[in-house]
PDB file of C-alpha atoms and ligand atoms in Angstrom:
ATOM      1  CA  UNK Z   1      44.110 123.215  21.287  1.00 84.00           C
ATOM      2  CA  UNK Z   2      43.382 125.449  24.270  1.00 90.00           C
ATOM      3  CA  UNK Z   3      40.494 127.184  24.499  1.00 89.00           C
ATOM      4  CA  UNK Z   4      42.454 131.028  24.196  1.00 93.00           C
ATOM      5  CA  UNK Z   5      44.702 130.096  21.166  1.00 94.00           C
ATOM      6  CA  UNK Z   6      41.484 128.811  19.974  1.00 94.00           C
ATOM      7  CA  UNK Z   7      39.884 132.090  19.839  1.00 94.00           C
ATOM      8  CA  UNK Z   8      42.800 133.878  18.732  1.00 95.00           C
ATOM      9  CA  UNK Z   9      43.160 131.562  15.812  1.00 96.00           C
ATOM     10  CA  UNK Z  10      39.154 131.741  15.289  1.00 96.00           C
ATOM     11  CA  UNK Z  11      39.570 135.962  14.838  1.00 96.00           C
ATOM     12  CA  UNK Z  12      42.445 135.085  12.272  1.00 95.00           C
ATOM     13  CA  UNK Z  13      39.765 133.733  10.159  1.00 96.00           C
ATOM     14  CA  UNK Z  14      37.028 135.860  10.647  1.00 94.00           C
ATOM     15  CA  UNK Z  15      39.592 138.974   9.489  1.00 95.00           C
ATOM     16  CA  UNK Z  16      37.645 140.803   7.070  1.00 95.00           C
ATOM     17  CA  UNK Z  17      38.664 140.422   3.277  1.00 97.00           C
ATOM     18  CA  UNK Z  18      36.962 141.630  -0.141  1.00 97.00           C
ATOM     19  CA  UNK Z  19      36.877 138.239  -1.343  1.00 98.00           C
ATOM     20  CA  UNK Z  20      34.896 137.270   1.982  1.00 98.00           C
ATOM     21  CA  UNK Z  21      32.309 139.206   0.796  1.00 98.00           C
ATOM     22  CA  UNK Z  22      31.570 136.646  -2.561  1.00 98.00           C
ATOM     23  CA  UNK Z  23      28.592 134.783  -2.433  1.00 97.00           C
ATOM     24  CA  UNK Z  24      30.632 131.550  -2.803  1.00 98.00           C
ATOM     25  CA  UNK Z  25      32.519 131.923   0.135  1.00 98.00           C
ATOM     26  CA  UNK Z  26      31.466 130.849   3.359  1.00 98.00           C
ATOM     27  CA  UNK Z  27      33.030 132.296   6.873  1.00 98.00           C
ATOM     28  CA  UNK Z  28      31.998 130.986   9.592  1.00 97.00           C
ATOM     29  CA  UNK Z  29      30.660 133.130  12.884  1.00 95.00           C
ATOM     30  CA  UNK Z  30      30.298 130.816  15.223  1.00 94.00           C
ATOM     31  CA  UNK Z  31      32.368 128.015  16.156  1.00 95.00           C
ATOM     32  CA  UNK Z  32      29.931 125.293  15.581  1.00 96.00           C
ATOM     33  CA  UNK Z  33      28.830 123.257  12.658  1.00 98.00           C
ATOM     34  CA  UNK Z  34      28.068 125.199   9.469  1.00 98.00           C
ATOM     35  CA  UNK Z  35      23.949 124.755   8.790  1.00 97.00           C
ATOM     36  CA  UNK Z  36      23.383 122.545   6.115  1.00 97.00           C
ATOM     37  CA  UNK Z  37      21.389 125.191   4.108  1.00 96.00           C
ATOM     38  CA  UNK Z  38      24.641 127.421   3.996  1.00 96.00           C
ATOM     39  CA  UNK Z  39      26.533 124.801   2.271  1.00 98.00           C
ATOM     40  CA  UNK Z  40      23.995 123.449  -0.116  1.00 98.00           C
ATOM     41  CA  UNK Z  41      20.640 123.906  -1.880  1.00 98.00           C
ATOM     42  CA  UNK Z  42      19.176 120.343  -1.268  1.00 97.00           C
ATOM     43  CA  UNK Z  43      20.212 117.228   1.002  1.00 96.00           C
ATOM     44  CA  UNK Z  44      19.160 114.797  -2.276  1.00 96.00           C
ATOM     45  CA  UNK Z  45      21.988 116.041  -4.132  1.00 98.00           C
ATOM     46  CA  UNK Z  46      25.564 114.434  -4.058  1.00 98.00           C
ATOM     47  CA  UNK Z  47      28.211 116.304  -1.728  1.00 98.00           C
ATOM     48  CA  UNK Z  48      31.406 117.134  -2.178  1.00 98.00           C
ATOM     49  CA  UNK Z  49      34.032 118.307   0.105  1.00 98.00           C
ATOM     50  CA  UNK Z  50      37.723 118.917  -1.253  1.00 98.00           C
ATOM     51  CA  UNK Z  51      40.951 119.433   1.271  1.00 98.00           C
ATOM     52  CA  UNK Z  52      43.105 122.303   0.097  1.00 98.00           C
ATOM     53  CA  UNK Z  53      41.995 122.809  -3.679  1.00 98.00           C
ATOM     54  CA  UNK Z  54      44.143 124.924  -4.632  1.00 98.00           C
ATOM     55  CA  UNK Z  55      43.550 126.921  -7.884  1.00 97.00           C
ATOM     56  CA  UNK Z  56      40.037 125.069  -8.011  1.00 98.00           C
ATOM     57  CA  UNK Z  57      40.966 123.278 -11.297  1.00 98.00           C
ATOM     58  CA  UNK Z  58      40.016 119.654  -9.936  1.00 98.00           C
ATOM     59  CA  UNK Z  59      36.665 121.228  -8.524  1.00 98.00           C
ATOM     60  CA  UNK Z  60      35.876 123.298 -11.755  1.00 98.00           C
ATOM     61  CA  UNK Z  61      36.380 120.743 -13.921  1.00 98.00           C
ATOM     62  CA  UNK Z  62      34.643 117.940 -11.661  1.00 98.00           C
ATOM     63  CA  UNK Z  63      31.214 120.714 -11.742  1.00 98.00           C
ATOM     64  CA  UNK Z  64      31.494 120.958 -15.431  1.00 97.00           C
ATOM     65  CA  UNK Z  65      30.862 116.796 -15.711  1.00 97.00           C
ATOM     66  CA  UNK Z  66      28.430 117.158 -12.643  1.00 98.00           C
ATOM     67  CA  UNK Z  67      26.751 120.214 -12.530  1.00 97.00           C
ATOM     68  CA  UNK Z  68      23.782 118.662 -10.366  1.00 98.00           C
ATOM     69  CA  UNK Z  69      26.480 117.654  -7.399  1.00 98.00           C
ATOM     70  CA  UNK Z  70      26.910 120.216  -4.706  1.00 98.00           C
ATOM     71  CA  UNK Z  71      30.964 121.052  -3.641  1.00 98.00           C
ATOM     72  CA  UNK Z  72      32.701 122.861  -0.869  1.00 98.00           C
ATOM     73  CA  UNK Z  73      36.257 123.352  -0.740  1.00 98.00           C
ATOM     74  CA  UNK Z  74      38.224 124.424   1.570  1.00 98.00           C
ATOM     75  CA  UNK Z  75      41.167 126.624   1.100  1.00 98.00           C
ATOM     76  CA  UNK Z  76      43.512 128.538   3.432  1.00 97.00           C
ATOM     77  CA  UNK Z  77      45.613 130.576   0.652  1.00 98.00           C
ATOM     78  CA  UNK Z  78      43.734 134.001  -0.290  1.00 97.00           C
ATOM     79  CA  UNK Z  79      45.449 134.372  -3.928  1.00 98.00           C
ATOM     80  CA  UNK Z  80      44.013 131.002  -4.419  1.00 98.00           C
ATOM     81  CA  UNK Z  81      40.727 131.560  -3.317  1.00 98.00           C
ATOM     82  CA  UNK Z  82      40.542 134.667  -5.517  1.00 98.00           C
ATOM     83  CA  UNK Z  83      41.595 133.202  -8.665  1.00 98.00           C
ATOM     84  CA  UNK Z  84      38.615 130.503  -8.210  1.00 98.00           C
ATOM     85  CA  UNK Z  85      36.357 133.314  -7.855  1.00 98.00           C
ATOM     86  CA  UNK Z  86      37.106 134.713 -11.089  1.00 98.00           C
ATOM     87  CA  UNK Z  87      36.185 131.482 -12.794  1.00 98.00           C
ATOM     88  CA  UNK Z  88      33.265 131.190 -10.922  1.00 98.00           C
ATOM     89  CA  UNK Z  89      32.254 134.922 -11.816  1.00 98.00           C
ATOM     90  CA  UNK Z  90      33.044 133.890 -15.447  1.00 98.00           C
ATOM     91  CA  UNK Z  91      31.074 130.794 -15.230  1.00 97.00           C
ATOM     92  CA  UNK Z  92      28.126 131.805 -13.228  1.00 97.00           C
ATOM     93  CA  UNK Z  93      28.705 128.796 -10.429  1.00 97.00           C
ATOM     94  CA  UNK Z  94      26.483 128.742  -7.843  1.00 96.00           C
ATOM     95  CA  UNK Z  95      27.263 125.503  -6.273  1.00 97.00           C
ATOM     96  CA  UNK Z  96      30.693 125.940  -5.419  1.00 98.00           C
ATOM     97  CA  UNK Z  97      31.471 127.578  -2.511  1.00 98.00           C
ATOM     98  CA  UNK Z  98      34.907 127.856  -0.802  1.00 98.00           C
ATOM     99  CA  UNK Z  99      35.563 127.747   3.467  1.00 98.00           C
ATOM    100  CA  UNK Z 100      38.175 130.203   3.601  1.00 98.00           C
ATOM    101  CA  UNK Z 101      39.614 128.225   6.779  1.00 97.00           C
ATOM    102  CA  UNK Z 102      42.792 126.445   7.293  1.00 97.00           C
ATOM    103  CA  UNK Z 103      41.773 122.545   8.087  1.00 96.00           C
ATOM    104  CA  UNK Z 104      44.252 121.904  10.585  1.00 94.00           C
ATOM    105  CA  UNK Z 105      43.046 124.661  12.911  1.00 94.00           C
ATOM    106  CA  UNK Z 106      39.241 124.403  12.629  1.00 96.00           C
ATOM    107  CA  UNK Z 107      37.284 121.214  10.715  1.00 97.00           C
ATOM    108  CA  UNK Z 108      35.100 118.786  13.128  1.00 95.00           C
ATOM    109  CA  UNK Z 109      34.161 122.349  14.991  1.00 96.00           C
ATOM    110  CA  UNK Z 110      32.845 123.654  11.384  1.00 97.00           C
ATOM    111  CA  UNK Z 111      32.164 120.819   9.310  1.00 98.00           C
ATOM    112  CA  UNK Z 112      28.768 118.978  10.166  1.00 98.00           C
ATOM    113  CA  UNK Z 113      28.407 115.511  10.610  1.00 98.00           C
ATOM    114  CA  UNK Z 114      27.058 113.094   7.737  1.00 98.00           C
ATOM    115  CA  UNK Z 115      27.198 115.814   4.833  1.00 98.00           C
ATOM    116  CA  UNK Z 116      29.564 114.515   1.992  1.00 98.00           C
ATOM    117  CA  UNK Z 117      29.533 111.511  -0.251  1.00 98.00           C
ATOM    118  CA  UNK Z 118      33.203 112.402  -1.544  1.00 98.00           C
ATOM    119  CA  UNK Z 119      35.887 114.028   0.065  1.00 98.00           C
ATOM    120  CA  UNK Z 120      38.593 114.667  -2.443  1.00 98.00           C
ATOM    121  CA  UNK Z 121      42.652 115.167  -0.678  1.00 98.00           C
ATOM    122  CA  UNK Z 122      44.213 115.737  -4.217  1.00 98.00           C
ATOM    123  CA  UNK Z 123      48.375 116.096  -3.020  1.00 98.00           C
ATOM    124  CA  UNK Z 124      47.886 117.300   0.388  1.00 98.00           C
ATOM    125  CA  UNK Z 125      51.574 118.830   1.573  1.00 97.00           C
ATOM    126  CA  UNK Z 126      53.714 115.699   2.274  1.00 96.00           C
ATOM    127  CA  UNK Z 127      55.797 117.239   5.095  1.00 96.00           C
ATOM    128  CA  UNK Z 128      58.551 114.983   4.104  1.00 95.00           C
ATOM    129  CA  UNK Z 129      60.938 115.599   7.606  1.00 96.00           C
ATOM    130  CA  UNK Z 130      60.307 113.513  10.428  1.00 95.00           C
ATOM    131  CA  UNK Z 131      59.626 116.415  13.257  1.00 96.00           C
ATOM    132  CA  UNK Z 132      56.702 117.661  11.108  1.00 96.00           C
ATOM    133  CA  UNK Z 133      54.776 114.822  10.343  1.00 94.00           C
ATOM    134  CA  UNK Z 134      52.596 115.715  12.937  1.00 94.00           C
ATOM    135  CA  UNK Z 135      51.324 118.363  10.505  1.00 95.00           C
ATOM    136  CA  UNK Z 136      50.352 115.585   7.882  1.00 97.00           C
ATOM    137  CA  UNK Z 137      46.531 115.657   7.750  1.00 97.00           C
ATOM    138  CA  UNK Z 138      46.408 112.044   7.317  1.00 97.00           C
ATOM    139  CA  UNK Z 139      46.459 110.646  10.643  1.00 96.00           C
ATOM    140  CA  UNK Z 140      44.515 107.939  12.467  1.00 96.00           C
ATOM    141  CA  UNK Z 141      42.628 110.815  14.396  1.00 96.00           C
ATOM    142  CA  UNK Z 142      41.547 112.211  11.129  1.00 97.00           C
ATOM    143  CA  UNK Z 143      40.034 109.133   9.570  1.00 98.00           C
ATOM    144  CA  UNK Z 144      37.772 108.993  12.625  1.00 97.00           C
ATOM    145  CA  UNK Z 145      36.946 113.198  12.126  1.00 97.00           C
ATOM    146  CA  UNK Z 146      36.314 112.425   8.228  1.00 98.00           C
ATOM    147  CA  UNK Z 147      34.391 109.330   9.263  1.00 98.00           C
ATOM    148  CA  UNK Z 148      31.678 111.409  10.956  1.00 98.00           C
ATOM    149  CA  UNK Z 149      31.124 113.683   8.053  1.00 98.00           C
ATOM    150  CA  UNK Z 150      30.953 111.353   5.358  1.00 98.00           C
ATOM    151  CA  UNK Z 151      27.543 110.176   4.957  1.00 98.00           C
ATOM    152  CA  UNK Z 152      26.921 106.565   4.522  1.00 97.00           C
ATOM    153  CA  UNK Z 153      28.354 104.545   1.397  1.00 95.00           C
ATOM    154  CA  UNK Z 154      30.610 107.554   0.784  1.00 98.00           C
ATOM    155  CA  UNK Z 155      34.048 107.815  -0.285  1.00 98.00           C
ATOM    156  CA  UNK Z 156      37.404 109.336   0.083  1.00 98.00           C
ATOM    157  CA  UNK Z 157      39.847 109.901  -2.964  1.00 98.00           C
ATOM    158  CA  UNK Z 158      43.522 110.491  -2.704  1.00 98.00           C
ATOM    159  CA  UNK Z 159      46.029 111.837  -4.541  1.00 98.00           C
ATOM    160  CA  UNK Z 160      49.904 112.398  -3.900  1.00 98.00           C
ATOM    161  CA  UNK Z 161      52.970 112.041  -5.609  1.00 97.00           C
ATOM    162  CA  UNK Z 162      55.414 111.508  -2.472  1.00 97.00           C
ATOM    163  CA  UNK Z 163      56.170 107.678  -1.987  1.00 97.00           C
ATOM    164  CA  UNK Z 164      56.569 107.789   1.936  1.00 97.00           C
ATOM    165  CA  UNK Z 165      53.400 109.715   2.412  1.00 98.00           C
ATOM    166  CA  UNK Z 166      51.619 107.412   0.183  1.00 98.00           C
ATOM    167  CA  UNK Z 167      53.262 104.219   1.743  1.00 98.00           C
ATOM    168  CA  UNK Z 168      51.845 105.837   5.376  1.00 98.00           C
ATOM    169  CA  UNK Z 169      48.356 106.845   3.812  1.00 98.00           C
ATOM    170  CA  UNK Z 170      48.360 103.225   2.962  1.00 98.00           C
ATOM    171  CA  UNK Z 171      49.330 101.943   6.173  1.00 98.00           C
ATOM    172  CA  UNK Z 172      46.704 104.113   7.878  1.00 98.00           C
ATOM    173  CA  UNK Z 173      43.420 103.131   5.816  1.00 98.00           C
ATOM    174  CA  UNK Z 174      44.797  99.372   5.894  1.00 98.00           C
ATOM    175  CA  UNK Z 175      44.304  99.324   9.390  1.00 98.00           C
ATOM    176  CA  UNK Z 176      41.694 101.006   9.964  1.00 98.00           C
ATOM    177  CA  UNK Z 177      38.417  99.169  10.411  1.00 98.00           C
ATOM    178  CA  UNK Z 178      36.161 102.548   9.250  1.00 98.00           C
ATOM    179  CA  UNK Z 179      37.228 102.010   5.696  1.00 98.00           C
ATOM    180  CA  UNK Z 180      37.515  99.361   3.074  1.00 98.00           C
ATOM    181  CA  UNK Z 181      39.510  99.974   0.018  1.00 98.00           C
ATOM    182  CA  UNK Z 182      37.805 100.133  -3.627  1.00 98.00           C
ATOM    183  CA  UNK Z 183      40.570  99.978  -5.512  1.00 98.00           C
ATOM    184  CA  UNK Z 184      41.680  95.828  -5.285  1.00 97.00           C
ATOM    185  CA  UNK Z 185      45.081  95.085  -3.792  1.00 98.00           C
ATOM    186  CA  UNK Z 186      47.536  97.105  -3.428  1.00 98.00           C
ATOM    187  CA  UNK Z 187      44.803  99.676  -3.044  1.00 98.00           C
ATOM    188  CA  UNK Z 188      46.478 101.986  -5.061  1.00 98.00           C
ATOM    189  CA  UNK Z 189      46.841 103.117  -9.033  1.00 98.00           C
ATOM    190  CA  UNK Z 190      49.485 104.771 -10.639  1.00 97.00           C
ATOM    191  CA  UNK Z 191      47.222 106.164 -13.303  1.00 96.00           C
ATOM    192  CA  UNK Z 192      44.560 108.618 -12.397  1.00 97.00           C
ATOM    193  CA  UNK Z 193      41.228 106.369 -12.556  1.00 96.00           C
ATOM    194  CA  UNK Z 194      39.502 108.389 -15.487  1.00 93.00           C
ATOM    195  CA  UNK Z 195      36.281 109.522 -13.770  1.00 96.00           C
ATOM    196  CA  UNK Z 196      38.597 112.032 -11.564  1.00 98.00           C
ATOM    197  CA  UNK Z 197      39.723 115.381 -13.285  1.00 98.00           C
ATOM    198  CA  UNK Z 198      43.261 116.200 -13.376  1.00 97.00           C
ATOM    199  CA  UNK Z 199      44.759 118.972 -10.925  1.00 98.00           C
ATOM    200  CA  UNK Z 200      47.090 121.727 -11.358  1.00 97.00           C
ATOM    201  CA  UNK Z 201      49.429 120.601  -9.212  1.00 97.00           C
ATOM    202  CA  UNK Z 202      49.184 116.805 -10.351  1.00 97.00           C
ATOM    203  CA  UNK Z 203      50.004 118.541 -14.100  1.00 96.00           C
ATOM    204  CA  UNK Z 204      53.374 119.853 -13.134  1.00 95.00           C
ATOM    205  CA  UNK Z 205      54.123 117.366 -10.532  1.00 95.00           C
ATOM    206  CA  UNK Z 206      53.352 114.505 -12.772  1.00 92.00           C
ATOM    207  CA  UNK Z 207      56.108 115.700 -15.284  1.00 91.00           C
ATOM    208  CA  UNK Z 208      58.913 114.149 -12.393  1.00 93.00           C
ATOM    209  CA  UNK Z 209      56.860 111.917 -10.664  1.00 92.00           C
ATOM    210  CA  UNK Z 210      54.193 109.122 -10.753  1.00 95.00           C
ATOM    211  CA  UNK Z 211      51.564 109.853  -8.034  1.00 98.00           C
ATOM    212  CA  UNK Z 212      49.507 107.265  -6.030  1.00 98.00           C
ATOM    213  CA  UNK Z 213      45.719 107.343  -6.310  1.00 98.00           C
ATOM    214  CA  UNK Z 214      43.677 105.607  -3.913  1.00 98.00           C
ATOM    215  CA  UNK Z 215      39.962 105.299  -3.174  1.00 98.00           C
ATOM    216  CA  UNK Z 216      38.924 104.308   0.118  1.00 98.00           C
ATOM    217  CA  UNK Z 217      34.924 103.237   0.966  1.00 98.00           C
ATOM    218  CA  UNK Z 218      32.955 104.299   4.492  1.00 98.00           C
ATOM    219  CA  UNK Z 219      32.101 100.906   6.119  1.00 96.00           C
TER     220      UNK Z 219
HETATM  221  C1  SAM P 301      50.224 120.884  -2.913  1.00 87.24           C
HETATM  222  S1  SAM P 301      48.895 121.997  -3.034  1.00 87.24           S
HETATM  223  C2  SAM P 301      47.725 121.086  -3.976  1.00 87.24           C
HETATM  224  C3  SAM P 301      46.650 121.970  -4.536  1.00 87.24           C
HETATM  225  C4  SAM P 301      45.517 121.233  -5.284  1.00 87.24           C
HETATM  226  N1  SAM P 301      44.902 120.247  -4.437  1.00 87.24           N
HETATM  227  C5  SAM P 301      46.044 120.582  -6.528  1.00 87.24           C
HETATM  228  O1  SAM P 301      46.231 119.358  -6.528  1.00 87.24           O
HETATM  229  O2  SAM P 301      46.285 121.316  -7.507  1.00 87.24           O
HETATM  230  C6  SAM P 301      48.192 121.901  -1.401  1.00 87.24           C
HETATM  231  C7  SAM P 301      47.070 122.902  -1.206  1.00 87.24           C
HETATM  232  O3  SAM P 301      46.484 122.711   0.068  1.00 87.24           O
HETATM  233  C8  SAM P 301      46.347 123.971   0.722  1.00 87.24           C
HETATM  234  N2  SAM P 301      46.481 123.712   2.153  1.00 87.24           N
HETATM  235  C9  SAM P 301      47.546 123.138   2.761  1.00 87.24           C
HETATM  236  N3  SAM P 301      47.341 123.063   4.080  1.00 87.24           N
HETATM  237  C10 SAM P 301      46.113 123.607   4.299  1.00 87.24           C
HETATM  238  C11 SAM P 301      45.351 123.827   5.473  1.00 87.24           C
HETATM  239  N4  SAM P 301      45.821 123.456   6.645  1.00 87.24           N
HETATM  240  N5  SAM P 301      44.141 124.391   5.352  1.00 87.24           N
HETATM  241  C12 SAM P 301      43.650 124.762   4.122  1.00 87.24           C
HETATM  242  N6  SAM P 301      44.345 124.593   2.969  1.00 87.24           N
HETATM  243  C13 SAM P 301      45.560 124.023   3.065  1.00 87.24           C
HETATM  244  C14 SAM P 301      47.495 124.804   0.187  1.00 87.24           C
HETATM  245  O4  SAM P 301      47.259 126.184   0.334  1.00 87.24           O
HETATM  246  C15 SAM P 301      47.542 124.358  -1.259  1.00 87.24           C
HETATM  247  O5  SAM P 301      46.711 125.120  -2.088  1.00 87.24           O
END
């Protein structure tokens, strides 16, 4: 990305909103790695980051088993974001906070190096036609970006429920000497391995069709 659309697309998510404001949510100034005490209280706790989340189901329900672990989502969709505030509101939840900040424009500038011991991709958008696959955020490129922020022994759970993506995600970890897989061969599940909530759009998806989960380990 040049460095003018860059800046363009940086005042695009600095755009003042009322649910900017919230406590939870985190907007970046600067384009340069979010502090560590912005995102979380202490560096002993676990971290969590989560891709897209949504309507915050996976992450509300994950902090309600966990309340000691420390999660960030990020989020691009405002309706979204504002309907996890409510529940936050309702639930008094301090240690969730959103990024407001769509990942395919702005993550290895934002996101600091060796923060998270999970980062959750529950059904990222499959982008099923061949000329947009370039918009998948699974990519070799991105294993290397996710690499960097994942702190040692960490892990990365996925979710999706469209076969070709899955097949690719596959491919892509496979080969990749970053990762090792902790699910045994195949490396996938097609049952959601019980210590992972379920999400709202693996609820109505699941209805029509089986999703893949897979759980890959930093080397
Ligand atoms: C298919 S939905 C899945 C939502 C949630 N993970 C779940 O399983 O219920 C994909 C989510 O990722 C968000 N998303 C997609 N691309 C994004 C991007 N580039 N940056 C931030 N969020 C994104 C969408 O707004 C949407 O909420």
């Amino acid at each position: 990305m040049n460095f003018e659309l860059q800046q363009k697309l940086f005042k695009i998510v600095q755009r003042p909103a009322k649910y900017k404001e919230h406590p939870c949510v985190i907007v970046p100034e600067k384009l340069e790695p979010l502090p560590y005490n912005r995102l979380f209280f202490s560096n002993n706790s676990f971290h969590i980051l989560e891709l897209g989340c949504g309507w915050g189901e996976f992450a509300l329900q994950w902090l309600e088993k966990y309340p000691q672990h420390e999660y960030i989502a990020m989020e691009v969709k405002g309706d979204r974001i504002k309907k996890i505030l409510k529940k936050i509101d309702k639930k008094n939840i301090q240690n969730l906070k959103i990024i407001p900040v769509n990942f395919q424009w702005f993550f290895k500038e934002i996101i600091p190096e060796n923060a998270f011991d999970l980062v959750i991709i529950n059904f990222p958008d499959p982008w099923p036609k061949r000329r947009h696959w370039k918009h998948r955020l699974i990519q070799e490129s991105f294993l290397e970006i996710l690499y960097k922020i994942i702190r040692n022994n960490g892990y990365v759970y996925i979710a999706t429920d469209y076969g070709p993506y899955a097949r690719k995600i596959l491919s892509i970890f496979r080969k990749s000497s970053l990762y090792r897989p902790a699910i045994p061969w195949p490396n996938y599940l097609r049952r959601r391995p019980l210590i992972f909530p379920e999400s709202k759009f693996e609820r109505i998806t699941s209805k029509y069709n089986k999703p893949y989960y897979m759980l890959w380990k930093k080397v």
